[in-house]
PDB file of C-alpha atoms in Angstrom:
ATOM      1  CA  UNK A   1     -43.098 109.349  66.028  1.00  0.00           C
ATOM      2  CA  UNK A   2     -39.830 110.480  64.080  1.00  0.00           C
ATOM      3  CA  UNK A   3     -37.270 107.887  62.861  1.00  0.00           C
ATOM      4  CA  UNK A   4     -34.830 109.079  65.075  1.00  0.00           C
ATOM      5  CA  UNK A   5     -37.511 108.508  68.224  1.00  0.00           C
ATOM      6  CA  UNK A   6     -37.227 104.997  67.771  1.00  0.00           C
ATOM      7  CA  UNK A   7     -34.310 103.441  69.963  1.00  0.00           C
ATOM      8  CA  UNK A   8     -34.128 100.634  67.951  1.00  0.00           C
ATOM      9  CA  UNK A   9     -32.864 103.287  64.986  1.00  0.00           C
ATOM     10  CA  UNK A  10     -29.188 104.011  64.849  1.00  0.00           C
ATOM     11  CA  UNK A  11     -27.611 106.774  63.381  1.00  0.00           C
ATOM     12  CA  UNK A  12     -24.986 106.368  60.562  1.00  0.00           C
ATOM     13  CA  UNK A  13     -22.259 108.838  62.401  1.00  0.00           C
ATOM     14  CA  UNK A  14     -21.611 111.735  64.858  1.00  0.00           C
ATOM     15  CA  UNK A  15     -22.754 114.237  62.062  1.00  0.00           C
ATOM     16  CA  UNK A  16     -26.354 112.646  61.032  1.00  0.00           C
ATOM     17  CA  UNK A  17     -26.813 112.088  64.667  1.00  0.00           C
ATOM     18  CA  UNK A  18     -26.207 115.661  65.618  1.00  0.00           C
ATOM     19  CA  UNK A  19     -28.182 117.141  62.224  1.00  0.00           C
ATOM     20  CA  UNK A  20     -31.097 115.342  63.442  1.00  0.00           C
ATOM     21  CA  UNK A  21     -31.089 115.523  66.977  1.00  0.00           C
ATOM     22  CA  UNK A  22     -29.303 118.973  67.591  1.00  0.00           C
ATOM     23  CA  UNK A  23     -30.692 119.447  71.156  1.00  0.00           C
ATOM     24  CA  UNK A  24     -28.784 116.670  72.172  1.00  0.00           C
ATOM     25  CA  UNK A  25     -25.449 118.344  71.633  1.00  0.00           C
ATOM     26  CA  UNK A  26     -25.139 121.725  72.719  1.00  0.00           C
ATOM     27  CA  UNK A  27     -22.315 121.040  74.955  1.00  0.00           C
ATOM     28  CA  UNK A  28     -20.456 119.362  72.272  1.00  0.00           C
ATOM     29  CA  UNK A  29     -20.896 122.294  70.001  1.00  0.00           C
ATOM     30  CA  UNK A  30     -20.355 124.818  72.483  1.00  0.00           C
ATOM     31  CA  UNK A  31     -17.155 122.718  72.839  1.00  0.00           C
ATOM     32  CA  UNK A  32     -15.903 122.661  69.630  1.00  0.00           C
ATOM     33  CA  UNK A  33     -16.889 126.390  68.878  1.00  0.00           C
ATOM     34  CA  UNK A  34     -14.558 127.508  72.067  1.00  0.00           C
ATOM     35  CA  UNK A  35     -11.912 125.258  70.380  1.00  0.00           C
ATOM     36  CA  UNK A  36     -12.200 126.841  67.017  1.00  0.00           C
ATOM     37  CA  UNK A  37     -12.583 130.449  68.570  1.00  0.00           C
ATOM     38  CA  UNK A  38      -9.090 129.048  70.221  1.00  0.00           C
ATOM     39  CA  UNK A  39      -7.219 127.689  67.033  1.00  0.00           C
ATOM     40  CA  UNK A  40      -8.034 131.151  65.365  1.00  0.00           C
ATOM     41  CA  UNK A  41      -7.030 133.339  68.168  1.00  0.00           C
ATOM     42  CA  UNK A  42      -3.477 131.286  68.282  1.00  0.00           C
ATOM     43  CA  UNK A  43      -3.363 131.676  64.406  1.00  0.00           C
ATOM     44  CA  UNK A  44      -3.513 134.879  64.279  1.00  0.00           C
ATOM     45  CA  UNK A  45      -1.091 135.714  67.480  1.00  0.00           C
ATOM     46  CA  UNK A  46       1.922 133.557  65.440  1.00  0.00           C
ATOM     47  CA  UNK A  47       1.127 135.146  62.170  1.00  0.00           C
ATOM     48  CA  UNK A  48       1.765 138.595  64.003  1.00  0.00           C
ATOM     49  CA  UNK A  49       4.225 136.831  66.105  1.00  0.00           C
ATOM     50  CA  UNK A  50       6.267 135.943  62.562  1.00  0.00           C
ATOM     51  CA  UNK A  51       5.407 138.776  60.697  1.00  0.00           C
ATOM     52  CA  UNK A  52       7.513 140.864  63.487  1.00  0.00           C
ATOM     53  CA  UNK A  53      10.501 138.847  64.147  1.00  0.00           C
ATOM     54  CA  UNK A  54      11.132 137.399  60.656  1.00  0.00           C
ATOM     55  CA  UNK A  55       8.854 139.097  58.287  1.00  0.00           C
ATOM     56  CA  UNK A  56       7.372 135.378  57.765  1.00  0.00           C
ATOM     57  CA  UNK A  57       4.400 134.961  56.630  1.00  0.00           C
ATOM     58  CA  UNK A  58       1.828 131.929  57.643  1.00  0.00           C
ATOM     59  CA  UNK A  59       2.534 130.889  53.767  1.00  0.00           C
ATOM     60  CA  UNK A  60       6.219 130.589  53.982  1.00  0.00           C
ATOM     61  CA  UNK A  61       5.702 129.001  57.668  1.00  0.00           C
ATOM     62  CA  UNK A  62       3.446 126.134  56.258  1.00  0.00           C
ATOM     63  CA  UNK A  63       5.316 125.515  53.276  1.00  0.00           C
ATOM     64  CA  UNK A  64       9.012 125.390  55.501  1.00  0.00           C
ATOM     65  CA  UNK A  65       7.314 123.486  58.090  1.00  0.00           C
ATOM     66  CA  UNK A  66       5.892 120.728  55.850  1.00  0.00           C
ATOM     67  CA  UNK A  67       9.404 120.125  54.329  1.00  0.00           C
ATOM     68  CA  UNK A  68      10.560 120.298  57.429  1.00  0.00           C
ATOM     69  CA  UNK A  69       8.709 117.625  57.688  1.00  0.00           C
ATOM     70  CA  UNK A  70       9.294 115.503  55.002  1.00  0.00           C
ATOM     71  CA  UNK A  71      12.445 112.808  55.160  1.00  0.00           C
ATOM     72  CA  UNK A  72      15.026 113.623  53.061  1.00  0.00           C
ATOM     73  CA  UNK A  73      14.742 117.047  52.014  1.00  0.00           C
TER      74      UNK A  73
END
């Protein structure tokens, strides 16, 4: 019997629960790979998307929108 087999165990956070018990989460991480595979896809559409209209580049789109951003500048 493992550590993590006894119910009386808890584990410290999401991450040491799913490093140990990884069978237990394939639908979270199945999950969270469609949302990355999402968030990249989207990246890469505005960078094209800027790089046409503006010749922007994600750089220069970062940077203006964190001063946008920031009070007083």
């Amino acid at each position: 019997m493992s550590a993590m087999d006894d119910p009386a165990i808890i584990p410290l956070d999401a991450e040491t629960k799913v490093v140990e018990r990884p069978g237990d989460h394939q639908a979270e991480l199945r999950l969270w790979l469609r949302l990355l595979t999402c968030t990249t896809l989207m990246k890469v559409r505005c960078a094209g998307v800027c790089a046409t209209i503006s010749r922007l580049r994600c750089r220069a789109f970062d940077l203006m929108a964190q001063l946008d951003k920031t009070p007083g500048a």
